[in-house]
PDB file of C-alpha atoms and ligand atoms in Angstrom:
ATOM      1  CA  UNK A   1       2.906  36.444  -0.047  1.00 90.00           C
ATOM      2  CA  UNK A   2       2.128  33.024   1.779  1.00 97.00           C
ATOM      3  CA  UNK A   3       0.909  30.276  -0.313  1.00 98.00           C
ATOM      4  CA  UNK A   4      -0.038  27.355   1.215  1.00 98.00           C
ATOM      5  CA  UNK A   5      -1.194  23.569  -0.697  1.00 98.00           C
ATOM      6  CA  UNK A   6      -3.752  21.705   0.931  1.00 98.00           C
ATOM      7  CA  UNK A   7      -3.432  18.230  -0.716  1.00 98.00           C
ATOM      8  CA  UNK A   8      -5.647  15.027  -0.553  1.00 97.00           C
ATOM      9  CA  UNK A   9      -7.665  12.624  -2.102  1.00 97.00           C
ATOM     10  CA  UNK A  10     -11.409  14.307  -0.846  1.00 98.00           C
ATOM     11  CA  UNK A  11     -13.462  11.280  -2.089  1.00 97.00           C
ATOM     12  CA  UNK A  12     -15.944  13.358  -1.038  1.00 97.00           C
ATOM     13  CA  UNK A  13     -15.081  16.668   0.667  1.00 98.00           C
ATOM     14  CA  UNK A  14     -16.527  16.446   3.883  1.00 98.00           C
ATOM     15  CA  UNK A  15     -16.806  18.632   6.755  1.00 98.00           C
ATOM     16  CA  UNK A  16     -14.086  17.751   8.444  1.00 98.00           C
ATOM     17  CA  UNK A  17     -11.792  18.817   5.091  1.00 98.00           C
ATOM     18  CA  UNK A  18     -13.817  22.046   4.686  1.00 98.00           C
ATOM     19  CA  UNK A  19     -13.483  23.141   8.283  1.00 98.00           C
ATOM     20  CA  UNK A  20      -9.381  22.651   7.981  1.00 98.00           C
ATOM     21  CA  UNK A  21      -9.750  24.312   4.811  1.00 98.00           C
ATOM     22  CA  UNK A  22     -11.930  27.247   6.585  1.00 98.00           C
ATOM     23  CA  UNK A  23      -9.212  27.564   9.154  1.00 98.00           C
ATOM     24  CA  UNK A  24      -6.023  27.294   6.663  1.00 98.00           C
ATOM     25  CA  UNK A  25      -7.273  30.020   4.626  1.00 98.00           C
ATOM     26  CA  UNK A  26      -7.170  32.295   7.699  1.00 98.00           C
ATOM     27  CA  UNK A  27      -3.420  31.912   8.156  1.00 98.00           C
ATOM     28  CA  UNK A  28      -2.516  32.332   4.242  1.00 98.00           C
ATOM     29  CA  UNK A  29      -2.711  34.333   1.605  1.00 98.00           C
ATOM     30  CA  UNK A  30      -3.841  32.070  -1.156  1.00 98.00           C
ATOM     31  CA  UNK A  31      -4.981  28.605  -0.482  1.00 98.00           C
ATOM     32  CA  UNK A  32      -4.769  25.577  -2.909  1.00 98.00           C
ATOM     33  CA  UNK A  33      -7.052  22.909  -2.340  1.00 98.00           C
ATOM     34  CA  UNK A  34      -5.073  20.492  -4.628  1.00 98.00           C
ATOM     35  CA  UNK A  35      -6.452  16.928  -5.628  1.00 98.00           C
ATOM     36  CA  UNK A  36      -4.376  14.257  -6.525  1.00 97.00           C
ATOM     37  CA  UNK A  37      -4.960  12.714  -9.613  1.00 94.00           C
ATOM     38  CA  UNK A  38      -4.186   9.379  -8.747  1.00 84.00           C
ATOM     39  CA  UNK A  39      -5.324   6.943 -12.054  1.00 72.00           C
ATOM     40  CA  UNK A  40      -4.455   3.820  -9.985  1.00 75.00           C
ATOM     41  CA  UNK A  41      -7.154   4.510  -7.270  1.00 78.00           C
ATOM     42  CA  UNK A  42     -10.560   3.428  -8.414  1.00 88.00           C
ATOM     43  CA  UNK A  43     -12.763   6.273  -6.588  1.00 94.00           C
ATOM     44  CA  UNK A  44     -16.198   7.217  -5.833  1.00 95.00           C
ATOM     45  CA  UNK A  45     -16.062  10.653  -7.827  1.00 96.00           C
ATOM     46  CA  UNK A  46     -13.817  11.449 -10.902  1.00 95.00           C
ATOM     47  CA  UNK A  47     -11.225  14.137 -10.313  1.00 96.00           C
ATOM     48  CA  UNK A  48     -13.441  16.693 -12.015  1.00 97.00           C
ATOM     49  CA  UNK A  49     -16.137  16.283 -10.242  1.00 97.00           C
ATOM     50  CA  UNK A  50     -14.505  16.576  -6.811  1.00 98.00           C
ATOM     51  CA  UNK A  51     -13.087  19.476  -7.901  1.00 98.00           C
ATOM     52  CA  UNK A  52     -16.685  20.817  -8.173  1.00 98.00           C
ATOM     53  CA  UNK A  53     -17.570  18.971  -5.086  1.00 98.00           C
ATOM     54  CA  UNK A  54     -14.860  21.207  -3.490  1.00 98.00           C
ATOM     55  CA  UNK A  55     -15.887  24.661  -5.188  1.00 98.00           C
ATOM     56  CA  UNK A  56     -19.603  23.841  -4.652  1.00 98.00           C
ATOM     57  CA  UNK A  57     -18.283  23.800  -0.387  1.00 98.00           C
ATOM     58  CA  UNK A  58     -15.992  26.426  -0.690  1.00 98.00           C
ATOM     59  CA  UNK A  59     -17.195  29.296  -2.679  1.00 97.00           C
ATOM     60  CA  UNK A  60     -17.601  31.467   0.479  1.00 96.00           C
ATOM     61  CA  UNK A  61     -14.260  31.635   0.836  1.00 98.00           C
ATOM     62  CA  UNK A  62     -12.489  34.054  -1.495  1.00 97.00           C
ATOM     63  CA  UNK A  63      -8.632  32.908  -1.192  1.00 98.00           C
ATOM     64  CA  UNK A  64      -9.236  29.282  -1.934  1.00 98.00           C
ATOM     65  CA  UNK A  65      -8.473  28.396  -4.941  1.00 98.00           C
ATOM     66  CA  UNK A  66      -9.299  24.084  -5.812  1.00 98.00           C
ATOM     67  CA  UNK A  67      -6.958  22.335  -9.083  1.00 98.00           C
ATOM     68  CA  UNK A  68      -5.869  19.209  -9.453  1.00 97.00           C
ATOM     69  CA  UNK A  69      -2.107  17.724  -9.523  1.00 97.00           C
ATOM     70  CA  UNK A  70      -0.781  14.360 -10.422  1.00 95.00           C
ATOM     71  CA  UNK A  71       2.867  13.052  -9.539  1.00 94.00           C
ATOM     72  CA  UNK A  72       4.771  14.188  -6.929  1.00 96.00           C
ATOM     73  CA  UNK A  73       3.272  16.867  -4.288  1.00 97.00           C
ATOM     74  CA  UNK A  74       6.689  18.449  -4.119  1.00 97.00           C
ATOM     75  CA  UNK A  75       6.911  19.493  -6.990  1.00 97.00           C
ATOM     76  CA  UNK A  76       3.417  20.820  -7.346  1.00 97.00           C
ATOM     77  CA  UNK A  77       4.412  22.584  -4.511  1.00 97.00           C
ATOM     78  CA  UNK A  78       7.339  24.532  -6.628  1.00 97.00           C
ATOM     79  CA  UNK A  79       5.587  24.698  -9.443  1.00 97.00           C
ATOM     80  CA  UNK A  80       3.261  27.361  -7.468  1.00 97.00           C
ATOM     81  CA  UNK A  81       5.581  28.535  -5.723  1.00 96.00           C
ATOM     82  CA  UNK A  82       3.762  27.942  -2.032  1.00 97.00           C
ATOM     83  CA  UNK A  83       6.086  27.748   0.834  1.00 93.00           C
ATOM     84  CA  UNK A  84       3.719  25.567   3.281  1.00 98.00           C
ATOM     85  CA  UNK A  85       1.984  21.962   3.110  1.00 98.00           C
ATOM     86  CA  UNK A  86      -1.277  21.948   5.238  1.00 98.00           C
ATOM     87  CA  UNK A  87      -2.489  18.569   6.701  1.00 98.00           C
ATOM     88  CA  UNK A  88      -5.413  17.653   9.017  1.00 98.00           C
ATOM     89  CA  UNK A  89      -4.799  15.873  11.827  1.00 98.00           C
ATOM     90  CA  UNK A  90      -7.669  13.913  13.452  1.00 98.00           C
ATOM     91  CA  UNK A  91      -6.320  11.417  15.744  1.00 97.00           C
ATOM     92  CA  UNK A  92      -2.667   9.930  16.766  1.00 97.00           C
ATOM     93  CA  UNK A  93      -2.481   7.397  13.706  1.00 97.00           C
ATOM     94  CA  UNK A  94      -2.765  10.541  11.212  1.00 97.00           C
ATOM     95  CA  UNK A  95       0.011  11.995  13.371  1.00 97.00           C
ATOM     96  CA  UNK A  96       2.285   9.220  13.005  1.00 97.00           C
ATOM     97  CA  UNK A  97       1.516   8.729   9.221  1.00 97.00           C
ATOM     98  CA  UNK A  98       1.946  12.563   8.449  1.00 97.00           C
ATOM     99  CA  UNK A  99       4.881  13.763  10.552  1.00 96.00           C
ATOM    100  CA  UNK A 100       6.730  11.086   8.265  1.00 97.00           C
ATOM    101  CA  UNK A 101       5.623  12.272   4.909  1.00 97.00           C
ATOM    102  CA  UNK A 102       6.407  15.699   6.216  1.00 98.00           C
ATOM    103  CA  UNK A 103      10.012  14.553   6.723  1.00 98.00           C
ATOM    104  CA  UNK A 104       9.711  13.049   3.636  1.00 97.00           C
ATOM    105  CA  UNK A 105       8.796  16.365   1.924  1.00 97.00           C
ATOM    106  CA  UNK A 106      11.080  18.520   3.355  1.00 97.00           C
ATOM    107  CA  UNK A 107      14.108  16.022   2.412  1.00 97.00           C
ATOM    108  CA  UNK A 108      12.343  16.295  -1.450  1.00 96.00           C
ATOM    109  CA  UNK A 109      11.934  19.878  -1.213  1.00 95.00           C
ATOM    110  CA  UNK A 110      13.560  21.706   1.634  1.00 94.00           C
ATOM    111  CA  UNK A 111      11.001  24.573   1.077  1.00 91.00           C
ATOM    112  CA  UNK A 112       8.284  22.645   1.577  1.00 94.00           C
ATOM    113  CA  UNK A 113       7.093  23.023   5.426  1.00 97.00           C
ATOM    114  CA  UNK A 114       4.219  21.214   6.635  1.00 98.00           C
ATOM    115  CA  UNK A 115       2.011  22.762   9.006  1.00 98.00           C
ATOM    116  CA  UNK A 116      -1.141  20.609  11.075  1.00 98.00           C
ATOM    117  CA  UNK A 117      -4.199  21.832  12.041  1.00 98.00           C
ATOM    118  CA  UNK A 118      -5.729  19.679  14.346  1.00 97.00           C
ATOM    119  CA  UNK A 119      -9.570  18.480  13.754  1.00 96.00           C
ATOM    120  CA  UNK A 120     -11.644  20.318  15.864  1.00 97.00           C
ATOM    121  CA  UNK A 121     -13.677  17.634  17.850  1.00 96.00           C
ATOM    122  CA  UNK A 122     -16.914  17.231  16.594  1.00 97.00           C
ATOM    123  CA  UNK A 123     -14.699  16.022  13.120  1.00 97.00           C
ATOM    124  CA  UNK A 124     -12.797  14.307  14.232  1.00 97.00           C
ATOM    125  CA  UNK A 125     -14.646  10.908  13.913  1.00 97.00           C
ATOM    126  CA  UNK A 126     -14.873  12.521   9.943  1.00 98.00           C
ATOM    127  CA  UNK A 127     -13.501  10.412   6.766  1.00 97.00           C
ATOM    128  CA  UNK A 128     -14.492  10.615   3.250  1.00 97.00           C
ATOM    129  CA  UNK A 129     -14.344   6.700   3.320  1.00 96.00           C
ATOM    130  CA  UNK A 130     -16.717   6.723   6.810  1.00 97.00           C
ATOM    131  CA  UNK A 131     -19.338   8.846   4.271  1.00 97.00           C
ATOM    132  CA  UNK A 132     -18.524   6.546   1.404  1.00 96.00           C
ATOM    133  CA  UNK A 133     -19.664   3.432   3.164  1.00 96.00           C
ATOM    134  CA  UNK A 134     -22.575   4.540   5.625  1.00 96.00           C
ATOM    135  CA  UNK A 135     -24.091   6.253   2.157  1.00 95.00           C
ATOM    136  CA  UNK A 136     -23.363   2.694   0.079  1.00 94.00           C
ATOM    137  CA  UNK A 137     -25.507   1.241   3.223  1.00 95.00           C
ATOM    138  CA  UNK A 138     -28.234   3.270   3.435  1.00 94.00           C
ATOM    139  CA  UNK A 139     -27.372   5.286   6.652  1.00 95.00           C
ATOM    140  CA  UNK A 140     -28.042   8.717   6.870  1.00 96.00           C
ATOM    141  CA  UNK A 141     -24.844  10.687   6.019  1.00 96.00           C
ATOM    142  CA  UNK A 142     -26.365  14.703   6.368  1.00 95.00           C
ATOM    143  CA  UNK A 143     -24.070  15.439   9.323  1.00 96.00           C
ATOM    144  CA  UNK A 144     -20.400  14.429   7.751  1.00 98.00           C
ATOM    145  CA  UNK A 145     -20.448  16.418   4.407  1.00 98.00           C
ATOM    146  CA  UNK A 146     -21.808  20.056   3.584  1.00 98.00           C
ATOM    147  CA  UNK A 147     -25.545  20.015   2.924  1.00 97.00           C
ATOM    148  CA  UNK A 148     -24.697  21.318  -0.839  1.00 96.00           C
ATOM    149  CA  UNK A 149     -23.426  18.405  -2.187  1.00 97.00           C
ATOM    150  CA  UNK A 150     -25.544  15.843   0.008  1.00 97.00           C
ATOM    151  CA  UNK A 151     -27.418  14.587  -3.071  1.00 96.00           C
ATOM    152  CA  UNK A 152     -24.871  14.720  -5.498  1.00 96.00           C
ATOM    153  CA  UNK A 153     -23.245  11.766  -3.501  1.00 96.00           C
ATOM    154  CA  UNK A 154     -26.284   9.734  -2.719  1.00 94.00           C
ATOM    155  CA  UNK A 155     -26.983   9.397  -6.724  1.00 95.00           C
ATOM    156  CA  UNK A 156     -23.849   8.787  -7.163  1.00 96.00           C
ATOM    157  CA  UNK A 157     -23.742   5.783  -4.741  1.00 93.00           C
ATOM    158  CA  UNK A 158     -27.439   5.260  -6.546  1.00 91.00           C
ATOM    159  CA  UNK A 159     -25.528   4.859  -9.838  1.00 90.00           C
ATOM    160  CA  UNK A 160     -22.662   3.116  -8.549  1.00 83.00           C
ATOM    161  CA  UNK A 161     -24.939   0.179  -6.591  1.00 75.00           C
TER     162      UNK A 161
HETATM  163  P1  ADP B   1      -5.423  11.540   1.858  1.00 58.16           P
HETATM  164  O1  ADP B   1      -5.943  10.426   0.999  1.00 58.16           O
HETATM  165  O2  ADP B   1      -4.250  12.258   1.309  1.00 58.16           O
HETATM  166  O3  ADP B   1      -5.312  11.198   3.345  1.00 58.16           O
HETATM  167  P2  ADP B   1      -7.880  12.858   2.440  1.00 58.16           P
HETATM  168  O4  ADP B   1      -8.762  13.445   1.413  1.00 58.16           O
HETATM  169  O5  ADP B   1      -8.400  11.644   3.142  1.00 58.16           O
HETATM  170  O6  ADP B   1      -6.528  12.633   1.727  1.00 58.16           O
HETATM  171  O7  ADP B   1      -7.508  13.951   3.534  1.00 58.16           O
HETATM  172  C1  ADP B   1      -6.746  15.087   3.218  1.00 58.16           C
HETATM  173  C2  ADP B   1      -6.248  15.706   4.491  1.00 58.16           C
HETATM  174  O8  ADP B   1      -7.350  16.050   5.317  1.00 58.16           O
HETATM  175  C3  ADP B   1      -5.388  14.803   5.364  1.00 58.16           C
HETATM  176  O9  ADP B   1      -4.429  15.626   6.002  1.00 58.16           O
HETATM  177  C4  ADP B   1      -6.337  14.260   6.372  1.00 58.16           C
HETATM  178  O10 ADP B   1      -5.701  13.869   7.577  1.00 58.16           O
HETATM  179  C5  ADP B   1      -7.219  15.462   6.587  1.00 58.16           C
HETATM  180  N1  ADP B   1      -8.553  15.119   7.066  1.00 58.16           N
HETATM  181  C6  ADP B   1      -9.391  14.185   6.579  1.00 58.16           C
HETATM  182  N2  ADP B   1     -10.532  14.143   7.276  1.00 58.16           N
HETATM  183  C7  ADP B   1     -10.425  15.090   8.241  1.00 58.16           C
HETATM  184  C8  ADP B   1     -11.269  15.537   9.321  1.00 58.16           C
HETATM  185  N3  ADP B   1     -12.441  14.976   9.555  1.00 58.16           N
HETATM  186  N4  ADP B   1     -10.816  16.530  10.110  1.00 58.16           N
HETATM  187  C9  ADP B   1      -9.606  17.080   9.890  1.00 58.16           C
HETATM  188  N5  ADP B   1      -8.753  16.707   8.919  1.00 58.16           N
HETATM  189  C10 ADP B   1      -9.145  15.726   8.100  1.00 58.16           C
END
């Protein structure tokens, strides 16, 4: 039984995180879409609702399962009992700053693999704060996140303004 965590903030989800997610859930059996509940961040969306974000973009995937954690990723990890990390990887600065927290991991938890998926190209110019900041601005946004949840973040970047 493979169970792999895909961690992250998703502040949104956007299409770039839901075709990694797409792909991961290929290669596992169950996949965790796990966001971190990080109190010190101030984000766009509360954890809640980018849980919901998440479910709303990937309910047509049946081994995807979306929850939340908070402290350390390794030992969410342990606590259900997956044996792989997933990351994205869009470009060589992600590579540099994730090959080191994999190293990282693996020295926390020597269970804890990490495996990449590279960003197929038309995401790879994808980030949640790219979305975040073209919305806040006016721009239109329709081609970076899944046309679900497209109005959900321009009212909230209505509310926030
Ligand atoms: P974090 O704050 O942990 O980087 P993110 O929500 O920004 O979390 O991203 C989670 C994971 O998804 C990371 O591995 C990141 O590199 C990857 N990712 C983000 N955007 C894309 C994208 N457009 N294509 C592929 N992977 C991506």
């Amino acid at each position: 039984m493979s169970i792999w965590v895909y961690p992250g903030s998703f502040d949104p989800i956007t299409l770039g995180h839901e075709n990694i997610i797409e792909r991961g859930a290929r290669l596992c059996d169950t996949l965790y879409v796990a966001v971190l509940d990080n109190p010190n961040k101030s984000p766009l969306f509360s954890t809640d609702e980018k849980i919901e974000l998440i479910k709303k973009c990937t309910s047509h995937i049946p081994n995807v399962v979306v929850e939340c954690f908070n402290g350390l990723l390794v030992d969410y990890v342990k606590d259900i009992n997956a044996n792989v990390i997933l990351r994205g990887i869009r470009n060589v600065g992600d590579y540099e700053y994730e090959q080191n927290m994999s190293v990282l991991n693996k020295k926390l938890n020597e269970n804890a693999d990490t495996v990449f998926i590279c960003a197929d190209p038309e995401f790879r110019c994808i980030s949640s704060s790219s979305v975040k900041e073209i919305a806040m601005l006016g721009g239109d946004f329709s081609g970076l996140v899944n046309e679900n949840i497209f109005n959900e973040i321009n009212n909230q970047i209505t509310r926030r303004k």
